[in-house]
PDB file of C-alpha atoms in Angstrom:
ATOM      1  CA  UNK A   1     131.212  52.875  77.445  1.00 38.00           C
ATOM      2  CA  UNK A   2     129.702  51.043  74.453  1.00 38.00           C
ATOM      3  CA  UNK A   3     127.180  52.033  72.941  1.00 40.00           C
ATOM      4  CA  UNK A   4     123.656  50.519  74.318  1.00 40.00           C
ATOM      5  CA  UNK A   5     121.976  50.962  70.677  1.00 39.00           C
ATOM      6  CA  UNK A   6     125.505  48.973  68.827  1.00 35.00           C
ATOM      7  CA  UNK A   7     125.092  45.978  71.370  1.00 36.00           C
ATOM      8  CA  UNK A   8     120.920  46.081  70.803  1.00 40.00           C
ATOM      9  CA  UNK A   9     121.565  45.579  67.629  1.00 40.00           C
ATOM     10  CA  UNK A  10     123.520  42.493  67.360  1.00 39.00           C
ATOM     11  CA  UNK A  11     120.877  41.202  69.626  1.00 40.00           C
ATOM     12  CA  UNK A  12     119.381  38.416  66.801  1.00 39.00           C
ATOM     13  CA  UNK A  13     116.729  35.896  66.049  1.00 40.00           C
ATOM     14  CA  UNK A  14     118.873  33.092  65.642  1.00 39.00           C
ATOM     15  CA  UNK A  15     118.120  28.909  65.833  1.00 43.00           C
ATOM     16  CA  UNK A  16     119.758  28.760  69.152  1.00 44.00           C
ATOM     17  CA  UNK A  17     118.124  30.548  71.770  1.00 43.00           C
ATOM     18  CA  UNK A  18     119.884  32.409  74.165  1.00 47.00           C
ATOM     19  CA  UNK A  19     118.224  30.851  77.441  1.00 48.00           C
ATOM     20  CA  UNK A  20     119.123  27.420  76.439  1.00 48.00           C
ATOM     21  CA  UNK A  21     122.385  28.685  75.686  1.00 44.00           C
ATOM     22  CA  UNK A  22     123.096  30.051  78.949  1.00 49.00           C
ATOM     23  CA  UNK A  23     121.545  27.006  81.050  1.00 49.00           C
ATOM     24  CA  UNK A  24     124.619  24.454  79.532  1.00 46.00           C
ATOM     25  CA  UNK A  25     126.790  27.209  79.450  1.00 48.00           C
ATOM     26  CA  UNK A  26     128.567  26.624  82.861  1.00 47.00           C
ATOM     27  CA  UNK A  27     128.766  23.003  81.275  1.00 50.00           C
ATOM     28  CA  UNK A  28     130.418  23.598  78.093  1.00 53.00           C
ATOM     29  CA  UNK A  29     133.849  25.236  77.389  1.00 61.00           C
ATOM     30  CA  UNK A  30     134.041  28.946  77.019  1.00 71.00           C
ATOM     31  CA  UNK A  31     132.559  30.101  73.537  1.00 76.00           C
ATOM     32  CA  UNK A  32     135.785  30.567  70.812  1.00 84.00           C
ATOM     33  CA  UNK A  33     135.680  34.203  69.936  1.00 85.00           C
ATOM     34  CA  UNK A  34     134.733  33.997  65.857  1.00 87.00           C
ATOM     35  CA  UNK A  35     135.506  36.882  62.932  1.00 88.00           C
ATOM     36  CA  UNK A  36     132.817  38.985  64.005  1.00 89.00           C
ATOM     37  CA  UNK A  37     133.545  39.115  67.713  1.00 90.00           C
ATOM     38  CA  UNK A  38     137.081  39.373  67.092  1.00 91.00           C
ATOM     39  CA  UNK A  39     136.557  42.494  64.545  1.00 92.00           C
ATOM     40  CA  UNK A  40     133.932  43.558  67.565  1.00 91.00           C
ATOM     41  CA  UNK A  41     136.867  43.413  69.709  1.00 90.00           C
ATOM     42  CA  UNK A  42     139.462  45.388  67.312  1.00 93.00           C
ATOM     43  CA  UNK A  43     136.981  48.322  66.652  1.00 93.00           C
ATOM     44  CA  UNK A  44     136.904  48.603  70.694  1.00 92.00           C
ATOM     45  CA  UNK A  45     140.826  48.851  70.976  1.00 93.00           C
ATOM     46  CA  UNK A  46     140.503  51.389  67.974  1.00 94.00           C
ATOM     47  CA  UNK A  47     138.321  53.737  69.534  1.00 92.00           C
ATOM     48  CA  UNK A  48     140.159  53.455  73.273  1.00 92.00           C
ATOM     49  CA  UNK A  49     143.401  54.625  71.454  1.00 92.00           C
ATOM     50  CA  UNK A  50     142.133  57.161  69.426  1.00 93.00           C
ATOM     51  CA  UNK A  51     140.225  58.765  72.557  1.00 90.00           C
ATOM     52  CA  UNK A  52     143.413  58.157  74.491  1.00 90.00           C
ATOM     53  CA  UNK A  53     145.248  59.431  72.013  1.00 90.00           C
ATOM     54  CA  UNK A  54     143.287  62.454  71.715  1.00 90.00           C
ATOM     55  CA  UNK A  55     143.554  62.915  75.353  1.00 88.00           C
ATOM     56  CA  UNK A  56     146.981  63.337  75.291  1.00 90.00           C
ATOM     57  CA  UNK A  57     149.771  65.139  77.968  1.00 90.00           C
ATOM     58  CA  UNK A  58     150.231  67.935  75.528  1.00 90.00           C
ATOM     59  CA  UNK A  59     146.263  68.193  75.774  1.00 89.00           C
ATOM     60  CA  UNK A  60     146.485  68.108  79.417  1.00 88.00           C
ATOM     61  CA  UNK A  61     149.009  70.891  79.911  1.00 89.00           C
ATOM     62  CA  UNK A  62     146.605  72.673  77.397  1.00 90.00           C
ATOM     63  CA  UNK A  63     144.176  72.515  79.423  1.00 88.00           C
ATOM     64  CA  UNK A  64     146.096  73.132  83.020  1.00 89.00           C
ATOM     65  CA  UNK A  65     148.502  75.432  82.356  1.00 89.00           C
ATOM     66  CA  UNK A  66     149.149  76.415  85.436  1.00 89.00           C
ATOM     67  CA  UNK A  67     149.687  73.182  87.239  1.00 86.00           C
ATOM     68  CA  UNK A  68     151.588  71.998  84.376  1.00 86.00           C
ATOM     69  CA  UNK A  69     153.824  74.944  85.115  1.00 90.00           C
ATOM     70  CA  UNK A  70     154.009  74.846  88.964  1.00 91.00           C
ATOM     71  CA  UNK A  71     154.289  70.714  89.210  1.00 91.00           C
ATOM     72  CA  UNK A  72     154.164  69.148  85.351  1.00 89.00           C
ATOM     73  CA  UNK A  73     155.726  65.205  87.233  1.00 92.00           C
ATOM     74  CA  UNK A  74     152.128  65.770  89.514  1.00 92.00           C
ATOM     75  CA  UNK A  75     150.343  66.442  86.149  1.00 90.00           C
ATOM     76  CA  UNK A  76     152.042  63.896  84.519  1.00 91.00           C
ATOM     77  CA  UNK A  77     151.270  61.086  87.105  1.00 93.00           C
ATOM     78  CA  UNK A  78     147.776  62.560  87.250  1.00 92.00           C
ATOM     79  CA  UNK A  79     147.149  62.094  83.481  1.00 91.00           C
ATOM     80  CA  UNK A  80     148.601  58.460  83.695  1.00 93.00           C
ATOM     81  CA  UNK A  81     146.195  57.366  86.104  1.00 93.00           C
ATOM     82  CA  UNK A  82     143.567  58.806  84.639  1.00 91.00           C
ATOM     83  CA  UNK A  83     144.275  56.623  81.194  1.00 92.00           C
ATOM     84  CA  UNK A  84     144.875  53.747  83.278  1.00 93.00           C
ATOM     85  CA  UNK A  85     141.717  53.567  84.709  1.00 93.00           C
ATOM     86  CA  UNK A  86     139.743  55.020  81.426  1.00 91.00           C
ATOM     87  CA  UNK A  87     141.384  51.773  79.299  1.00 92.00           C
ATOM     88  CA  UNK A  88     140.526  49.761  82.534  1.00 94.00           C
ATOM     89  CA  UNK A  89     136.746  50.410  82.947  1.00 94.00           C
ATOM     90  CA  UNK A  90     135.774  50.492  79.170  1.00 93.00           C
ATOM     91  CA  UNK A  91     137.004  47.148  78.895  1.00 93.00           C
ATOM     92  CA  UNK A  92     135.256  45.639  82.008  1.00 94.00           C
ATOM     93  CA  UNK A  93     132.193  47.052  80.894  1.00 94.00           C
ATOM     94  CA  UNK A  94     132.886  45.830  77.764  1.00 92.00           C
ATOM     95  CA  UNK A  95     133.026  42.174  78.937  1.00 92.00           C
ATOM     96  CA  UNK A  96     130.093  42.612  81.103  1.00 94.00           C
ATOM     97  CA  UNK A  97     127.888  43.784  78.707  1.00 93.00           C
ATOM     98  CA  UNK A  98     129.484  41.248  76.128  1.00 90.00           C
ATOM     99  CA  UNK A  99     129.187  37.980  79.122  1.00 91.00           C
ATOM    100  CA  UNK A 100     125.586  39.544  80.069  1.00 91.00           C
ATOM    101  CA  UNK A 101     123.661  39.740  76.295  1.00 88.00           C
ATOM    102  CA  UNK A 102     125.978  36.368  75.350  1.00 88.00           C
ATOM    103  CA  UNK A 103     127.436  38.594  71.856  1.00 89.00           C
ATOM    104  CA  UNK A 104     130.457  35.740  71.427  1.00 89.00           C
ATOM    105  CA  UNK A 105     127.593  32.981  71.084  1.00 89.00           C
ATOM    106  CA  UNK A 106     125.310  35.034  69.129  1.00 88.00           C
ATOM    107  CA  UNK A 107     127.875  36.384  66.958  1.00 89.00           C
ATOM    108  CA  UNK A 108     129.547  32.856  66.327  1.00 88.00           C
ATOM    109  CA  UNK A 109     126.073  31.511  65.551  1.00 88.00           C
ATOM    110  CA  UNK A 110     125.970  34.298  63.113  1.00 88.00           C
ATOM    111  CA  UNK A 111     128.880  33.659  60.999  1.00 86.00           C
ATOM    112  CA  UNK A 112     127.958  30.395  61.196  1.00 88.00           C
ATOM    113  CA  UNK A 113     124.794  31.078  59.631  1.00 87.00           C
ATOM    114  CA  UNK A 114     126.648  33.059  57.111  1.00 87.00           C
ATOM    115  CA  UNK A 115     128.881  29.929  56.915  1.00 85.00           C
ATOM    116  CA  UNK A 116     126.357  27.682  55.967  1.00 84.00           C
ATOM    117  CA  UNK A 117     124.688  29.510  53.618  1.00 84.00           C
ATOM    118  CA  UNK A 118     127.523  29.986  50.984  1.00 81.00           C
ATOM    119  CA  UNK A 119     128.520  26.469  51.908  1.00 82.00           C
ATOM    120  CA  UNK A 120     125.023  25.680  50.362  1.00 79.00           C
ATOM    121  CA  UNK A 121     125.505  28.152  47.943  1.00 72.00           C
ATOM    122  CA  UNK A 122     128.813  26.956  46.137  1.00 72.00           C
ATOM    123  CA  UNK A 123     127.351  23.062  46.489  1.00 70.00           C
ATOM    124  CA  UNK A 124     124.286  23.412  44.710  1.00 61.00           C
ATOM    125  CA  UNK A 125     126.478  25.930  42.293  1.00 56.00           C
ATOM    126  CA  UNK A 126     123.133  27.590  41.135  1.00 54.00           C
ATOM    127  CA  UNK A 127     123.152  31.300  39.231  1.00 52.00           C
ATOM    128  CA  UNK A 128     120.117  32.347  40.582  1.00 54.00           C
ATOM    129  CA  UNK A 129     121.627  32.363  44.175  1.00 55.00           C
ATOM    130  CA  UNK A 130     122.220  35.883  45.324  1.00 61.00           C
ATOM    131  CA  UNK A 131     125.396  36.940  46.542  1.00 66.00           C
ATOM    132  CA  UNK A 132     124.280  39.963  48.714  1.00 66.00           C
ATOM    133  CA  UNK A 133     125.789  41.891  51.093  1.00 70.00           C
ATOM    134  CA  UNK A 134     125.232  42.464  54.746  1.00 71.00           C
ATOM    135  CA  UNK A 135     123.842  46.029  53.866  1.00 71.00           C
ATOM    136  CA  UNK A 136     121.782  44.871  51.001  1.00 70.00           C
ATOM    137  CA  UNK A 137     120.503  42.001  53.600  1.00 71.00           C
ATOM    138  CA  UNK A 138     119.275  44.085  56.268  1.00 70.00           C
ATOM    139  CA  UNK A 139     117.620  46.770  53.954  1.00 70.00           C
ATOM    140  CA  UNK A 140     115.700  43.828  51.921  1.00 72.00           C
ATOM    141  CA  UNK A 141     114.429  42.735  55.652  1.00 73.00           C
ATOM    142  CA  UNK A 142     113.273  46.391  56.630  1.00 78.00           C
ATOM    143  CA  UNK A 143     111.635  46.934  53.597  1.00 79.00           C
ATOM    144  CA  UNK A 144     108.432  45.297  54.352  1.00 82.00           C
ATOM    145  CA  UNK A 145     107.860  47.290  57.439  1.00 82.00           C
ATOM    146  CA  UNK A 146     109.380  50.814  56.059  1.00 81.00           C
ATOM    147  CA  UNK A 147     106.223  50.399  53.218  1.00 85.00           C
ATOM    148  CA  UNK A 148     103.734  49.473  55.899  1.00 84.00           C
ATOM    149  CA  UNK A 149     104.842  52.830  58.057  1.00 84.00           C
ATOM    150  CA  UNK A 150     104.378  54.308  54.486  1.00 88.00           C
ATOM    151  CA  UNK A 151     101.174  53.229  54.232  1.00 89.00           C
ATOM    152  CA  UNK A 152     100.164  54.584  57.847  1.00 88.00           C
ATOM    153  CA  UNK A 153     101.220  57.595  57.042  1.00 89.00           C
ATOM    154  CA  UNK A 154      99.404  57.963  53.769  1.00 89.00           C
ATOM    155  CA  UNK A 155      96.621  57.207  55.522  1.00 89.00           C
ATOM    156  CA  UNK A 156      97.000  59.902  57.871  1.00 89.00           C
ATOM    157  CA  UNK A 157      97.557  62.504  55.371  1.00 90.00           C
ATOM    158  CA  UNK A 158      94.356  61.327  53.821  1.00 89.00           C
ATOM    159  CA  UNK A 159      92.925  61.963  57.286  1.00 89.00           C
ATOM    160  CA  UNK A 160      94.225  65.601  58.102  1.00 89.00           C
ATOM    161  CA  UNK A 161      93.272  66.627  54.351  1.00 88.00           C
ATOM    162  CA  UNK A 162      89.883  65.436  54.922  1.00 89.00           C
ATOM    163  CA  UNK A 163      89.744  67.223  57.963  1.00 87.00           C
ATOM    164  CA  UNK A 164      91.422  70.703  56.794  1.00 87.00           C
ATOM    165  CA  UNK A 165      88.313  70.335  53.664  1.00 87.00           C
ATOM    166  CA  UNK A 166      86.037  70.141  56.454  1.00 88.00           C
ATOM    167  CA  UNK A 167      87.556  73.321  58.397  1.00 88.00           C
ATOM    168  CA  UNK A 168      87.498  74.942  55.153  1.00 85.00           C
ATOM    169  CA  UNK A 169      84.130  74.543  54.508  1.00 85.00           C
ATOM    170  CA  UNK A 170      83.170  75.244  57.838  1.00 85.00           C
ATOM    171  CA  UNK A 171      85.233  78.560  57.676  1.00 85.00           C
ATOM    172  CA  UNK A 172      83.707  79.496  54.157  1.00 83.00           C
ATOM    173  CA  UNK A 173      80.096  79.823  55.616  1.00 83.00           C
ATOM    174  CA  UNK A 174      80.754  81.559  58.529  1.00 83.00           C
ATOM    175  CA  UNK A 175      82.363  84.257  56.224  1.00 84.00           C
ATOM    176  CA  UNK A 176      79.272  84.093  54.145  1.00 84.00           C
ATOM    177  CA  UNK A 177      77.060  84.436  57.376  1.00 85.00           C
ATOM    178  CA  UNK A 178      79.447  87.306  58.816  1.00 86.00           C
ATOM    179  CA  UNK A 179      78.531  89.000  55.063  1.00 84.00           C
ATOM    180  CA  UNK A 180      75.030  88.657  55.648  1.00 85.00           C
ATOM    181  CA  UNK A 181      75.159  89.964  58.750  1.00 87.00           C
ATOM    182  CA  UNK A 182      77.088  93.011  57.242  1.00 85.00           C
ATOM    183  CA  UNK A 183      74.817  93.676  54.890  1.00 88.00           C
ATOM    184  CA  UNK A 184      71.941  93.630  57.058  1.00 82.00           C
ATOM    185  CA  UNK A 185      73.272  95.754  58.957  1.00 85.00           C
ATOM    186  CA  UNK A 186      74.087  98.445  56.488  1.00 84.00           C
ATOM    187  CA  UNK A 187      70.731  98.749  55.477  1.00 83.00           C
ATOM    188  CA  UNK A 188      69.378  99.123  58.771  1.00 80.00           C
ATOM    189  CA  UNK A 189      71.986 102.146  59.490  1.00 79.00           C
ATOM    190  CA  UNK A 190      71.027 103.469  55.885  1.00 80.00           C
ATOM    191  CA  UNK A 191      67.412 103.564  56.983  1.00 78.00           C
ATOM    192  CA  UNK A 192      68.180 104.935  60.006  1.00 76.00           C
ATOM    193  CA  UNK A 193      70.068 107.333  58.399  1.00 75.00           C
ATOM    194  CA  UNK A 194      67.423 108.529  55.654  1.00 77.00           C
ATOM    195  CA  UNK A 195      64.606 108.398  59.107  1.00 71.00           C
ATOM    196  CA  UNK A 196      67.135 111.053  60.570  1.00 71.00           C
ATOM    197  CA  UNK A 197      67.406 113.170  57.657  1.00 71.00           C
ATOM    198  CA  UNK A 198      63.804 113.390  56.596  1.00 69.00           C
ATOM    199  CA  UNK A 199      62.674 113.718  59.983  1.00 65.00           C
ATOM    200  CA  UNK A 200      65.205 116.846  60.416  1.00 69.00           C
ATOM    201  CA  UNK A 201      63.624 118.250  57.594  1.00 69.00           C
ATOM    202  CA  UNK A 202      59.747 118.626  58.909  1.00 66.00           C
ATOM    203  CA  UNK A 203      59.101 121.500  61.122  1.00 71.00           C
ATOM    204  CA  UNK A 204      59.132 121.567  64.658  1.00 70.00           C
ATOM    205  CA  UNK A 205      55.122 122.439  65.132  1.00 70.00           C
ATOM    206  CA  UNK A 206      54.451 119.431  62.251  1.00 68.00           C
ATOM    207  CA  UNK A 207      56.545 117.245  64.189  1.00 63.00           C
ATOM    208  CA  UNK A 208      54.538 118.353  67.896  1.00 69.00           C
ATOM    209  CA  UNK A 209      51.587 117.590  65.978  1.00 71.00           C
ATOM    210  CA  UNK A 210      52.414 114.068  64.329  1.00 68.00           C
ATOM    211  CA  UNK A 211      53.506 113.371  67.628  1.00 69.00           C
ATOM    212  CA  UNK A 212      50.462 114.039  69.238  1.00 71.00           C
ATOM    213  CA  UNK A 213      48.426 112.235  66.545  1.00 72.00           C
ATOM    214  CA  UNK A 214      50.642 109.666  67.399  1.00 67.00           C
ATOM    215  CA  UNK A 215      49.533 109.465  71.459  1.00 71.00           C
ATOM    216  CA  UNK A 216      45.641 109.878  70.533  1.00 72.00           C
ATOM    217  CA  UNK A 217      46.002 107.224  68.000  1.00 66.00           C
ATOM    218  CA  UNK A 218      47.651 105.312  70.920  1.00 63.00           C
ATOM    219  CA  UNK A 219      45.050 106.074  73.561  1.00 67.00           C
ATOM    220  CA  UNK A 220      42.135 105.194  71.177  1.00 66.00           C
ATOM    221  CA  UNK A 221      43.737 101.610  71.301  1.00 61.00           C
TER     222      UNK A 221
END
């Protein structure tokens, strides 16, 4: 019911690691819930009622008209149930997934962290110390990697330019080939053509006669 990718990412780096946190944690008393697991907590009850809210009777009767006209108590009972075990299973998969991934303990250790740093802050009461946000935090952390995927990619337009040059080369002399070709050919059907025409033009007993100059010259080889 929660979302897999919201629960990933509270999954941190923190100083405690989570094994040896969940070797003593039979032996230890149950983790207080901090600010950021109750707030965790709050947005979940938030988004149950508005979905429950949204799912109203009125919406139901919408939806079944009929039955909410033949037997509206049976609807009525039906929608109940239906809530009941929608509010039900969100939160026990909500504490699974919370007990499984240990969010109170990483989440405490969190604000902790967050604790300790403007505990350090106001102490050594230095102006250079920057107050950032959360938001400004994690975007100063991704940068490093979001310029290196810039980089890749740079690199691979470099590549497919290179390449489409190449292509385009490639491409130019086969058109200049293909013109050759063309032009060649031309000629050939122009001399073909002028062959035709001058050879329509001698007389048929000339033309017996070159013709049989043609076999003696032939037959003397």
């Amino acid at each position: 019911m929660v979302p897999a990718q919201y629960m990933q990412d509270q999954h941190m780096d923190l100083d405690h690691p989570q094994e040896e946190y969940q070797e003593h944690q039979s032996e230890l008393a149950p983790e207080p819930e901090g600010k950021r697991m109750t707030k965790l907590r709050g947005l979940l009850d938030k988004a149950l009622y508005e979905t429950l809210r949204t799912c109203n009777f009125d919406a139901i009767q919408e939806c079944f008209p009929s039955l909410a006209a033949a037997n509206p108590e049976e609807l009525r009972v039906a929608h109940e149930k239906v809530c009941t075990f929608l509010d039900v299973e969100v939160h026990n998969e909500f504490e699974q997934i919370i007990n499984e991934r240990s969010i109170i303990f990483k989440l405490n250790a969190l604000d902790r962290l967050i604790e300790d740093a403007e505990q350090k802050g106001r102490t050594a009461g230095s102006s250079t110390i920057l107050n950032l946000s959360p938001d400004v935090a994690v975007r100063a952390r991704t940068v490093p990697t979001k310029e290196a995927e810039i980089e890749r990619l740079k690199a691979e337009l470099e590549r497919v330019q290179l390449d489409n040059r190449r292509l385009g080369n490639a491409l130019n002399h086969s058109k200049a080939e293909q013109a050759a070709i063309k032009i060649d050919l031309l000629e050939s059907y122009n001399e073909f053509q002028e062959g035709s025409k001058n050879a329509s033009s001698i007389p048929i007993h000339e033309m017996e006669q070159l013709l049989d100059a043609a076999m003696l010259h032939v037959q003397d080889l």
